Amino acid sequence: MSGRVEREIQFVLNDRVVELRAHPATPLLDAIRGTFAQKATKEGCREGDCGACTVLLGQARDGQMAYRAVTSCLVPIGDVAGQHVVTVEGLQGTAQQPTPVQAALVAELGTQCGFCTPGIVMALTGFLLTAPHLNQDEATLALAGNICRCTGYAPILRAAAALVAQHQPLAPVTDRVPGLVATRALPGYFTRIPQLLADLPPRIRLTQLPAGTRVVAGATDLLVQGPHGLLDHDVALAGDLCADAIELVDGDLVIGAGATMEALSHHPLFLAFVPQMPQYARLIASQQIRERATLAGNIVNASPIGDFVILLLALGAHIRLQGPDGMREMPLDQFHTGYKQMDLRPGEWLAAIRMPAGQREQRVAFEKVSKRTHLDIASVNSALWIQVDGQRIVAARLAAGGVAPVPKFLRKTSEALRGMPLDNATVRLAGELARAEVTPISDVRGSAVYKSRLLERQVFAHFQRLFAIEEGLP
Ligand SMILES: Cc1cc2nc3c(=O)[nH]c(=O)nc-3n(C[C@H](O)[C@H](O)[C@H](O)COP(=O)(O)OP(=O)(O)OC[C@H]3O[C@@H](n4cnc5c(N)ncnc54)[C@H](O)[C@@H]3O)c2cc1C
Ligand code: FES
Ligand code: FES
């Protein structure tokens, strides 16, 4: 079960089954470099920012292997039980016979001190293994979580371009391993991994949360604060507690609390609600982080600038909380009660998110402004869901982050928009009302005045994006 008590954890590390006894929240990176003495995986920031610790994590799902590149400094080791972990050693490239990814980086002079290189090799190998489309744009996205301080990115991107050219055409993502084994991008043992995993014990399933137990999901918030706060506690892994399925139930979209940002961002059922989600996702963390970060973690972390929580507020999401007294459901906009405070009772956990069917096929816009465009948290973010009938607004929901102690649903502005004509005057009014409804504070992300002006501009931007209406500022 869960607990401070260590657990036996079995997984496949590169080509062999390994076992260790550890607290389930121990960072995978520490086990790789410590217990298993594989030092090529580098430790940089330990905050998910630099990508030096990137490894591949493979899971058997519906008879197929699904791999993703993740930052091992933020992966709790308990979560890799029953999975395949691939480190750069596991690619089995040598100086005489490097893998195509390693060869491309060398050929394009894509490495100087080399500290970032193992992470970049893993990110690019993950790209070849998992990218639905093999093009330069997707390669750049796959590298967005990798920082290189001394080479500069041009040679690394040239190496990516060479790999894209070399690997055309590539098989569908579900059948890509044989082709990559043939080019030696992956070693031959990859074909035996499904059998090795099948022989491992199944994941434990938890049905309750003992008092004082901390839920650990993707750990992209929790482990950033350092592992010690977790290692002193009993923990329950969200993967043992929550489903991660994304499915239609009676017309509503039900998202298991274990679903990750990346899974949701590309899921056809969610794209029916938010077709532009893959573009919006580019503004949210890096691919390595999105592959781990859950929606539930974004909601319960209760940061006033969480990105998905803002989007879900605008979408009118409801949340389902499971606990000792059974399941209860509430609109997400009633969950956060104050700064980092929420209506979560002892022994309860967030089990699922439900999107009412009526929200589908409406228009949704998301805006985020941060100090730098990518891999940064928002100064202000906002989302607008809107339903129109010709030139009249039938219903609207506006939510904003960074402007209040909680992720804020702007109820007054949303209600005022109902029935209004879709014109410049309405857009200007919406901006004014939104400014009046928020209470930002001045901090390193900007002054209070700046943030409320920024929110107003984002409201204008939503209407411009969705309806090409210019707000016509005085
Ligand atoms: C490099 C980096 C970049 C980031 N960029 C962004 C960004 O651009 N935008 C953004 O919004 N966030 C960003 N984050 C923050 C983080 O990734 C998100 O908040 C993420 O959604 C947290 O989810 P998690 O699964 O990792 O949560 P965890 O860290 O596992 O948990 C967070 C909190 O939620 C609780 N919790 C988790 N699941 C449940 C559950 N099912 N029931 C009850 N409680 C639960 C935990 O106990 C904890 O209190 C970034 C983080 C990093 C490291
Ligand atoms: S050490 Fe920097 S992302 Fe893990
Ligand atoms: S080569 Fe030195 S940090 Fe990238």
Coordinates of C-alpha atoms and ligand atoms in Angstrom, one line a residue:
M1 CA 0.0 0.0 0.0
S2 CA 1.1 3.6 0.3
G3 CA 3.4 4.8 2.9
R4 CA 6.7 6.1 4.3
V5 CA 7.4 2.4 4.3
E6 CA 9.6 1.6 1.3
R7 CA 8.2 -0.6 -1.5
E8 CA 9.6 -3.2 -3.7
I9 CA 9.6 -1.7 -7.2
Q10 CA 10.3 -3.7 -10.3
F11 CA 10.8 -2.3 -13.8
V12 CA 12.8 -2.8 -16.9
L13 CA 15.9 -0.6 -17.0
N14 CA 17.2 -0.6 -20.6
D15 CA 17.5 -4.3 -21.4
R16 CA 16.9 -6.0 -18.0
V17 CA 14.5 -6.3 -15.2
V18 CA 15.7 -4.5 -12.1
E19 CA 14.3 -4.3 -8.6
L20 CA 14.9 -1.9 -5.7
R21 CA 13.4 -1.1 -2.4
A22 CA 12.6 2.6 -2.0
H23 CA 10.1 5.2 -0.9
P24 CA 7.8 5.6 -3.9
A25 CA 8.5 9.3 -4.2
T26 CA 12.3 8.9 -4.6
P27 CA 13.2 10.7 -7.8
L28 CA 14.0 8.3 -10.6
L29 CA 17.1 10.2 -11.4
D30 CA 18.6 9.4 -8.0
A31 CA 18.0 5.7 -8.5
I32 CA 19.4 5.8 -12.1
R33 CA 22.6 7.6 -11.0
G34 CA 22.8 6.1 -7.5
T35 CA 21.4 2.6 -7.2
F36 CA 22.1 1.7 -10.8
A37 CA 25.2 3.7 -11.3
Q38 CA 24.2 4.9 -14.8
K39 CA 25.9 8.3 -14.6
A40 CA 25.4 9.4 -18.2
T41 CA 22.0 10.8 -17.3
K42 CA 22.9 14.2 -16.0
E43 CA 21.6 16.1 -13.0
G44 CA 21.2 19.8 -13.8
C45 CA 18.5 21.9 -12.3
R46 CA 16.4 19.2 -10.6
E47 CA 13.4 21.4 -11.4
G48 CA 12.3 20.1 -14.8
D49 CA 13.7 23.1 -16.6
C50 CA 17.0 21.9 -18.2
G51 CA 16.2 18.5 -19.7
A52 CA 19.7 17.1 -18.8
C53 CA 18.1 14.2 -17.0
T54 CA 15.7 13.2 -19.8
V55 CA 14.9 9.5 -20.2
L56 CA 12.3 7.6 -22.1
L57 CA 9.5 5.9 -20.2
G58 CA 7.6 3.1 -22.0
Q59 CA 4.3 1.6 -21.0
A60 CA 2.4 -1.3 -22.4
R61 CA -1.1 0.0 -23.3
D62 CA -3.8 -1.9 -25.3
G63 CA -1.2 -4.3 -26.6
Q64 CA 1.2 -1.5 -27.8
M65 CA 4.2 0.1 -26.3
A66 CA 3.7 3.9 -25.7
Y67 CA 6.9 5.8 -25.0
R68 CA 7.4 9.4 -23.8
A69 CA 10.4 11.5 -23.0
V70 CA 10.3 12.7 -19.3
T71 CA 12.6 14.5 -16.9
S72 CA 13.7 11.8 -14.5
C73 CA 14.4 14.3 -11.7
L74 CA 10.6 14.8 -11.4
V75 CA 9.5 11.2 -11.8
P76 CA 8.7 9.4 -8.5
I77 CA 10.3 5.9 -8.8
G78 CA 7.1 4.3 -7.6
D79 CA 5.5 5.4 -10.9
V80 CA 7.9 3.5 -13.1
A81 CA 6.9 0.1 -11.6
G82 CA 6.0 -2.2 -14.4
Q83 CA 7.3 0.2 -17.1
H84 CA 10.4 0.5 -19.3
V85 CA 13.0 3.1 -18.5
V86 CA 15.6 3.9 -21.2
T87 CA 18.7 5.9 -20.3
V88 CA 21.3 7.1 -22.8
E89 CA 23.4 4.0 -22.0
G90 CA 20.5 1.9 -23.0
L91 CA 20.7 3.2 -26.6
Q92 CA 24.0 1.3 -26.8
G93 CA 25.7 3.8 -29.1
T94 CA 29.5 3.7 -29.0
A95 CA 32.3 6.0 -30.2
Q96 CA 32.8 3.6 -33.1
Q97 CA 29.1 3.1 -33.8
P98 CA 27.0 5.9 -32.5
T99 CA 23.3 5.9 -32.9
P100 CA 22.0 8.1 -35.8
V101 CA 20.9 10.7 -33.3
Q102 CA 24.4 10.8 -31.7
A103 CA 26.0 10.8 -35.2
A104 CA 23.9 13.7 -36.3
L105 CA 24.8 15.8 -33.3
V106 CA 28.5 15.1 -33.8
A107 CA 28.3 15.8 -37.6
E108 CA 26.6 19.1 -37.0
L109 CA 28.8 20.1 -34.1
G110 CA 25.8 20.0 -31.8
T111 CA 27.8 19.5 -28.6
Q112 CA 30.5 21.4 -26.7
C113 CA 30.8 20.7 -23.0
G114 CA 28.3 17.8 -23.5
F115 CA 26.5 18.2 -20.2
C116 CA 23.2 18.7 -21.9
T117 CA 23.9 16.2 -24.7
P118 CA 22.5 13.0 -23.1
G119 CA 19.2 14.8 -22.5
I120 CA 19.2 16.1 -26.1
V121 CA 20.0 12.6 -27.4
M122 CA 17.1 11.2 -25.4
A123 CA 14.7 14.0 -26.5
L124 CA 15.5 13.5 -30.2
T125 CA 15.3 9.7 -29.9
G126 CA 11.9 10.1 -28.2
F127 CA 10.9 12.4 -31.0
L128 CA 11.8 9.7 -33.6
L129 CA 9.9 7.1 -31.6
T130 CA 6.8 9.1 -30.7
A131 CA 6.2 12.2 -32.9
P132 CA 3.0 11.7 -35.0
H133 CA 4.6 13.8 -37.8
L134 CA 8.3 13.8 -38.4
N135 CA 9.0 17.4 -39.3
Q136 CA 11.3 20.2 -38.1
D137 CA 8.5 21.9 -36.2
E138 CA 7.7 18.8 -34.1
A139 CA 11.5 18.3 -33.6
T140 CA 11.8 21.8 -32.2
L141 CA 8.9 21.2 -29.9
A142 CA 10.4 17.9 -28.6
L143 CA 13.6 19.9 -27.8
A144 CA 11.8 22.8 -26.1
G145 CA 12.5 21.3 -22.6
N146 CA 16.3 21.0 -23.2
I147 CA 18.6 23.8 -22.4
C148 CA 22.1 24.0 -23.9
R149 CA 24.3 26.8 -22.5
C150 CA 27.3 26.5 -24.7
T151 CA 26.6 25.1 -28.1
G152 CA 23.7 27.3 -29.1
Y153 CA 20.7 25.8 -30.7
A154 CA 21.4 26.2 -34.4
P155 CA 23.7 23.1 -34.7
I156 CA 21.3 21.1 -32.6
L157 CA 18.4 22.0 -34.8
R158 CA 20.5 21.2 -37.9
A159 CA 21.1 17.8 -36.4
A160 CA 17.3 17.4 -35.9
A161 CA 16.7 18.5 -39.5
A162 CA 19.2 15.8 -40.7
L163 CA 17.4 13.2 -38.7
V164 CA 14.0 14.2 -40.1
A165 CA 15.4 13.8 -43.6
Q166 CA 17.1 10.5 -42.8
H167 CA 14.0 8.9 -41.3
Q168 CA 11.4 9.6 -44.0
P169 CA 9.0 8.0 -44.5
L170 CA 8.4 6.6 -41.0
A171 CA 5.9 4.0 -39.9
P172 CA 2.8 5.0 -37.9
V173 CA 3.7 5.6 -34.2
T174 CA 2.2 2.3 -33.2
D175 CA 4.6 0.3 -35.3
R176 CA 7.7 2.4 -35.3
V177 CA 10.1 0.2 -33.2
P178 CA 11.2 -2.2 -36.0
G179 CA 12.1 0.6 -38.4
L180 CA 14.2 2.4 -35.7
V181 CA 15.9 -0.9 -34.7
A182 CA 16.8 -1.3 -38.4
T183 CA 18.4 2.2 -38.5
R184 CA 20.1 1.5 -35.1
A185 CA 18.3 4.5 -33.6
L186 CA 17.1 1.9 -31.1
P187 CA 18.8 -1.3 -30.0
G188 CA 17.3 -4.7 -30.9
Y189 CA 16.2 -5.5 -27.4
F190 CA 13.3 -3.0 -27.8
T191 CA 11.4 -5.8 -29.6
R192 CA 11.6 -8.0 -26.4
I193 CA 10.4 -5.3 -24.0
P194 CA 6.6 -6.1 -24.2
Q195 CA 7.3 -9.7 -23.0
L196 CA 9.6 -8.5 -20.2
L197 CA 6.9 -6.1 -19.0
A198 CA 4.2 -8.7 -19.2
D199 CA 6.1 -10.8 -16.6
L200 CA 6.2 -8.0 -14.0
P201 CA 3.6 -7.7 -11.2
P202 CA 0.6 -5.5 -12.1
R203 CA 0.3 -2.1 -10.6
I204 CA -1.4 -1.9 -7.2
R205 CA -4.8 -0.3 -7.0
L206 CA -5.8 1.9 -4.0
T207 CA -9.4 2.5 -3.1
Q208 CA -8.9 4.7 -0.1
L209 CA -6.6 7.5 1.1
P210 CA -5.5 6.9 4.7
A211 CA -5.4 10.1 6.9
G212 CA -2.3 12.2 6.4
T213 CA -1.4 10.6 3.1
R214 CA -0.2 12.9 0.4
V215 CA -1.4 12.3 -3.2
V216 CA 1.5 12.4 -5.7
A217 CA 0.6 12.6 -9.4
G218 CA 3.0 13.7 -12.0
A219 CA 5.1 15.3 -9.2
T220 CA 6.0 18.3 -11.5
D221 CA 4.9 20.6 -8.7
L222 CA 5.7 18.4 -5.7
L223 CA 9.2 17.2 -6.6
V224 CA 10.3 20.7 -7.7
Q225 CA 10.0 21.6 -4.0
G226 CA 12.6 18.9 -3.3
P227 CA 12.0 15.3 -2.4
H228 CA 12.5 15.6 1.3
G229 CA 9.1 17.0 2.0
L230 CA 7.6 13.9 0.4
L231 CA 10.0 11.3 1.7
D232 CA 9.0 12.2 5.2
H233 CA 5.3 11.5 4.4
D234 CA 3.0 8.6 3.5
V235 CA 2.2 9.0 -0.1
A236 CA -0.3 7.5 -2.5
L237 CA 0.6 7.6 -6.2
A238 CA -2.2 9.0 -8.3
G239 CA -1.5 6.3 -10.8
D240 CA -2.6 3.7 -8.2
L241 CA -5.6 5.8 -7.3
C242 CA -7.1 7.4 -10.4
A243 CA -8.0 6.4 -13.9
D244 CA -6.4 8.3 -16.8
A245 CA -9.0 7.4 -19.4
I246 CA -10.6 10.2 -21.5
E247 CA -14.0 9.1 -22.7
L248 CA -17.5 10.1 -23.6
V249 CA -20.1 9.0 -21.0
D250 CA -23.7 9.9 -21.8
G251 CA -22.5 12.6 -24.1
D252 CA -20.3 14.3 -21.4
L253 CA -16.5 14.1 -21.7
V254 CA -15.1 12.5 -18.6
I255 CA -11.4 12.8 -18.0
G256 CA -9.7 10.6 -15.4
A257 CA -7.8 12.6 -12.9
G258 CA -4.6 10.8 -13.9
A259 CA -4.8 12.1 -17.5
T260 CA -1.8 14.2 -18.4
M261 CA -1.7 17.6 -20.1
E262 CA -0.1 16.1 -23.2
A263 CA -2.6 13.3 -23.5
L264 CA -5.5 15.7 -23.2
S265 CA -4.0 18.2 -25.6
H266 CA -4.0 15.7 -28.5
H267 CA -7.0 13.6 -27.6
P268 CA -9.7 13.7 -30.4
L269 CA -12.5 14.0 -27.9
F270 CA -11.0 17.0 -26.3
L271 CA -10.1 18.6 -29.6
A272 CA -13.8 18.6 -30.3
F273 CA -14.1 21.1 -27.5
V274 CA -10.9 23.0 -28.1
P275 CA -9.6 22.4 -31.7
Q276 CA -6.7 24.8 -31.2
M277 CA -5.4 23.0 -28.1
P278 CA -2.2 21.7 -29.6
Q279 CA -1.2 25.4 -30.3
Y280 CA -2.2 26.5 -26.9
A281 CA -0.3 23.6 -25.3
R282 CA 2.9 25.0 -26.8
L283 CA 2.6 27.9 -24.3
I284 CA 2.4 25.4 -21.3
A285 CA 5.6 23.9 -20.0
S286 CA 7.7 21.6 -22.2
Q287 CA 6.7 18.3 -23.8
Q288 CA 8.7 16.4 -21.1
I289 CA 6.7 18.2 -18.3
R290 CA 3.3 17.9 -20.1
E291 CA 3.8 14.2 -20.5
R292 CA 3.8 13.9 -16.7
A293 CA 1.8 16.9 -15.4
T294 CA -1.8 15.9 -14.7
L295 CA -4.9 18.1 -14.9
A296 CA -5.8 17.1 -11.3
G297 CA -2.3 18.3 -10.1
N298 CA -2.9 21.6 -11.9
I299 CA -6.3 22.0 -10.1
V300 CA -5.3 20.9 -6.6
N301 CA -2.0 22.7 -6.7
A302 CA -4.3 25.7 -6.7
S303 CA -1.7 28.1 -8.2
P304 CA -3.6 31.3 -9.3
I305 CA -1.7 31.1 -12.6
G306 CA -2.2 27.4 -13.5
D307 CA -2.9 27.2 -17.2
F308 CA -5.2 24.2 -17.5
V309 CA -7.3 25.2 -14.5
I310 CA -8.1 28.5 -16.2
L311 CA -9.0 26.7 -19.4
L312 CA -11.2 24.2 -17.5
L313 CA -12.9 27.0 -15.6
A314 CA -13.8 28.7 -18.9
L315 CA -15.0 25.4 -20.3
G316 CA -17.5 25.0 -17.4
A317 CA -15.8 21.8 -16.1
H318 CA -17.1 20.0 -13.0
I319 CA -14.9 17.9 -10.8
R320 CA -15.6 14.6 -9.0
L321 CA -14.1 14.1 -5.6
Q322 CA -13.9 10.6 -4.2
G323 CA -13.6 10.0 -0.5
P324 CA -14.7 8.0 2.6
D325 CA -18.3 9.1 2.1
G326 CA -18.4 8.3 -1.6
M327 CA -18.3 10.5 -4.7
R328 CA -19.5 14.1 -4.8
E329 CA -19.4 16.5 -7.8
M330 CA -19.2 20.3 -8.0
P331 CA -18.5 22.9 -10.5
L332 CA -14.8 23.7 -10.7
D333 CA -15.5 27.4 -10.1
Q334 CA -16.7 26.5 -6.5
F335 CA -13.6 24.5 -5.6
H336 CA -10.9 27.1 -4.8
T337 CA -11.9 29.1 -1.7
G338 CA -8.8 31.2 -1.0
Y339 CA -5.1 31.3 -1.8
K340 CA -4.1 27.7 -2.0
Q341 CA -7.3 26.7 -0.2
M342 CA -10.0 24.5 -1.6
D343 CA -13.0 22.4 -0.7
L344 CA -11.2 19.1 -0.4
R345 CA -12.1 17.1 2.7
P346 CA -9.8 14.7 4.6
G347 CA -9.4 11.4 2.8
E348 CA -10.8 12.8 -0.5
W349 CA -9.0 12.9 -3.8
L350 CA -9.9 14.3 -7.2
A351 CA -11.0 11.4 -9.3
A352 CA -12.3 12.9 -12.5
I353 CA -13.2 16.0 -14.5
R354 CA -16.5 16.2 -16.3
M355 CA -17.2 18.5 -19.2
P356 CA -20.9 18.8 -19.9
A357 CA -21.8 17.9 -23.5
G358 CA -23.3 21.4 -24.1
Q359 CA -19.9 23.0 -24.0
R360 CA -18.8 21.2 -27.2
E361 CA -18.5 22.8 -30.6
Q362 CA -18.5 26.3 -29.1
R363 CA -15.6 28.7 -29.5
V364 CA -12.7 28.7 -27.1
A365 CA -9.7 31.1 -26.9
F366 CA -6.7 30.9 -24.6
E367 CA -4.1 33.6 -24.0
K368 CA -1.0 33.6 -21.9
V369 CA 1.6 36.3 -21.4
S370 CA 4.7 35.6 -19.5
K371 CA 8.2 37.1 -19.2
R372 CA 9.3 34.8 -22.0
T373 CA 7.0 33.1 -24.4
H374 CA 7.9 29.5 -23.8
L375 CA 8.6 27.5 -20.6
D376 CA 7.5 30.2 -18.2
I377 CA 4.6 30.7 -15.9
A378 CA 2.1 33.3 -16.8
S379 CA 2.0 36.9 -15.6
V380 CA -1.6 36.8 -16.7
N381 CA -3.5 34.0 -18.5
S382 CA -7.1 33.8 -19.5
A383 CA -9.6 31.8 -21.4
L384 CA -13.0 32.6 -23.0
W385 CA -15.7 30.0 -23.9
I386 CA -18.4 31.6 -26.0
Q387 CA -21.6 30.5 -27.8
V388 CA -23.1 32.8 -30.4
D389 CA -26.2 32.9 -32.5
G390 CA -25.5 35.0 -35.5
Q391 CA -24.3 38.4 -34.2
R392 CA -25.6 37.8 -30.6
I393 CA -23.8 36.2 -27.7
V394 CA -25.9 33.4 -26.2
A395 CA -23.6 32.5 -23.3
A396 CA -20.0 33.1 -22.3
R397 CA -17.5 32.1 -19.6
L398 CA -14.4 34.0 -19.0
A399 CA -11.6 32.9 -16.5
A400 CA -8.3 34.5 -15.7
G401 CA -5.1 33.7 -13.8
G402 CA -2.6 35.9 -12.0
V403 CA -5.2 38.5 -11.1
A404 CA -6.7 37.1 -7.9
P405 CA -5.6 34.8 -5.0
V406 CA -7.3 31.9 -6.9
P407 CA -7.7 30.8 -10.5
K408 CA -10.6 33.1 -11.1
F409 CA -13.9 32.6 -12.9
L410 CA -15.1 36.0 -13.9
R411 CA -18.7 35.5 -13.1
K412 CA -20.0 39.1 -13.5
T413 CA -18.3 39.6 -16.8
S414 CA -19.5 36.3 -18.1
E415 CA -23.1 37.0 -17.1
A416 CA -23.0 40.5 -18.5
L417 CA -22.0 39.1 -21.9
R418 CA -25.1 37.0 -22.2
G419 CA -27.5 38.4 -24.9
M420 CA -25.1 41.2 -25.9
P421 CA -24.5 42.0 -29.6
L422 CA -21.2 40.8 -30.9
D423 CA -19.6 44.1 -31.7
N424 CA -16.8 46.5 -30.7
A425 CA -18.8 48.1 -27.9
T426 CA -19.4 44.7 -26.2
V427 CA -15.8 43.8 -26.5
R428 CA -14.8 47.1 -24.8
L429 CA -17.4 46.6 -22.1
A430 CA -16.1 43.0 -21.5
G431 CA -12.6 44.4 -21.1
E432 CA -13.7 47.0 -18.6
L433 CA -15.9 44.6 -16.6
A434 CA -13.1 42.1 -16.4
R435 CA -10.7 44.7 -15.1
A436 CA -13.2 45.7 -12.4
E437 CA -13.7 42.1 -11.3
V438 CA -10.1 41.3 -10.5
T439 CA -7.7 42.1 -7.7
P440 CA -4.1 41.5 -8.9
I441 CA -1.1 42.2 -6.7
S442 CA 2.2 43.7 -7.8
D443 CA 5.0 41.2 -7.8
V444 CA 8.0 40.1 -10.0
R445 CA 5.6 39.2 -12.8
G446 CA 4.3 42.8 -13.1
S447 CA 2.5 45.6 -11.3
A448 CA -1.1 45.3 -10.4
V449 CA -1.9 48.0 -12.9
Y450 CA 0.0 46.2 -15.6
K451 CA -1.8 42.9 -14.9
S452 CA -5.2 44.4 -15.0
R453 CA -4.4 46.2 -18.3
L454 CA -3.0 42.9 -19.6
L455 CA -6.2 41.1 -18.8
E456 CA -8.2 43.7 -20.7
R457 CA -5.9 43.3 -23.7
Q458 CA -6.3 39.5 -23.5
V459 CA -10.1 39.9 -23.5
F460 CA -9.7 41.9 -26.7
A461 CA -7.4 39.3 -28.1
H462 CA -10.0 36.6 -27.5
F463 CA -12.6 38.4 -29.6
Q464 CA -10.0 39.2 -32.2
R465 CA -8.9 35.6 -32.4
L466 CA -12.4 34.1 -32.5
F467 CA -14.4 36.7 -34.4
A468 CA -11.8 39.1 -35.9
I469 CA -13.3 42.0 -34.0
E470 CA -10.9 44.8 -33.3
E471 CA -11.7 46.4 -30.0
G472 CA -11.0 50.0 -31.2
L473 CA -9.3 51.3 -28.0
P474 CA -10.0 55.0 -27.3
Ligands
LIG1 C1 9.5 23.1 -15.7 C2 8.1 23.3 -15.3 C3 7.3 24.1 -16.1 C4 5.9 24.2 -15.8 N1 5.2 25.0 -16.6 C5 3.8 25.2 -16.3 C6 3.0 25.9 -17.1 O1 3.4 26.5 -18.1 N2 1.7 26.1 -16.8 C7 1.2 25.5 -15.7 O2 0.0 25.6 -15.4 N3 2.0 24.7 -14.8 C8 3.3 24.6 -15.1 N4 4.1 23.8 -14.3 C9 3.5 23.3 -13.0 C10 3.0 21.8 -13.1 O3 3.5 21.1 -14.1 C11 1.5 21.8 -13.1 O4 0.9 22.5 -12.1 C12 0.9 20.3 -13.1 O5 -0.4 20.3 -13.6 C13 1.0 19.7 -11.8 O6 0.5 18.3 -11.9 P1 1.2 17.1 -11.3 O7 0.5 15.9 -11.8 O8 2.6 17.1 -11.6 O9 1.0 17.4 -9.8 P2 1.8 17.0 -8.5 O10 3.0 17.7 -8.4 O11 1.9 15.5 -8.4 O12 0.8 17.5 -7.4 C14 0.4 18.8 -7.2 C15 -0.6 19.0 -6.1 O13 -1.8 18.3 -6.5 C16 -2.2 17.3 -5.5 N5 -2.8 16.2 -6.3 C17 -2.4 15.7 -7.5 N6 -3.3 14.9 -8.0 C18 -4.3 14.8 -7.1 C19 -5.5 14.1 -7.0 N7 -5.9 13.2 -8.0 N8 -6.3 14.3 -6.0 C20 -6.0 15.1 -5.0 N9 -4.8 15.8 -5.0 C21 -4.0 15.7 -6.0 C22 -0.9 16.9 -4.9 O14 -1.1 16.3 -3.6 C23 -0.2 18.3 -4.8 O15 -0.7 19.0 -3.7 C24 5.4 23.6 -14.6 C25 6.2 22.8 -13.8 C26 7.5 22.6 -14.2 C27 8.4 21.7 -13.4
FES2 S1 17.9 18.0 -13.9 FE1 17.1 19.6 -15.1 S2 15.3 18.8 -15.9 FE2 16.0 17.3 -14.5
FES3 S1 27.1 21.5 -24.9 FE1 27.4 22.4 -23.0 S2 25.4 22.8 -22.2 FE2 25.1 22.0 -24.2

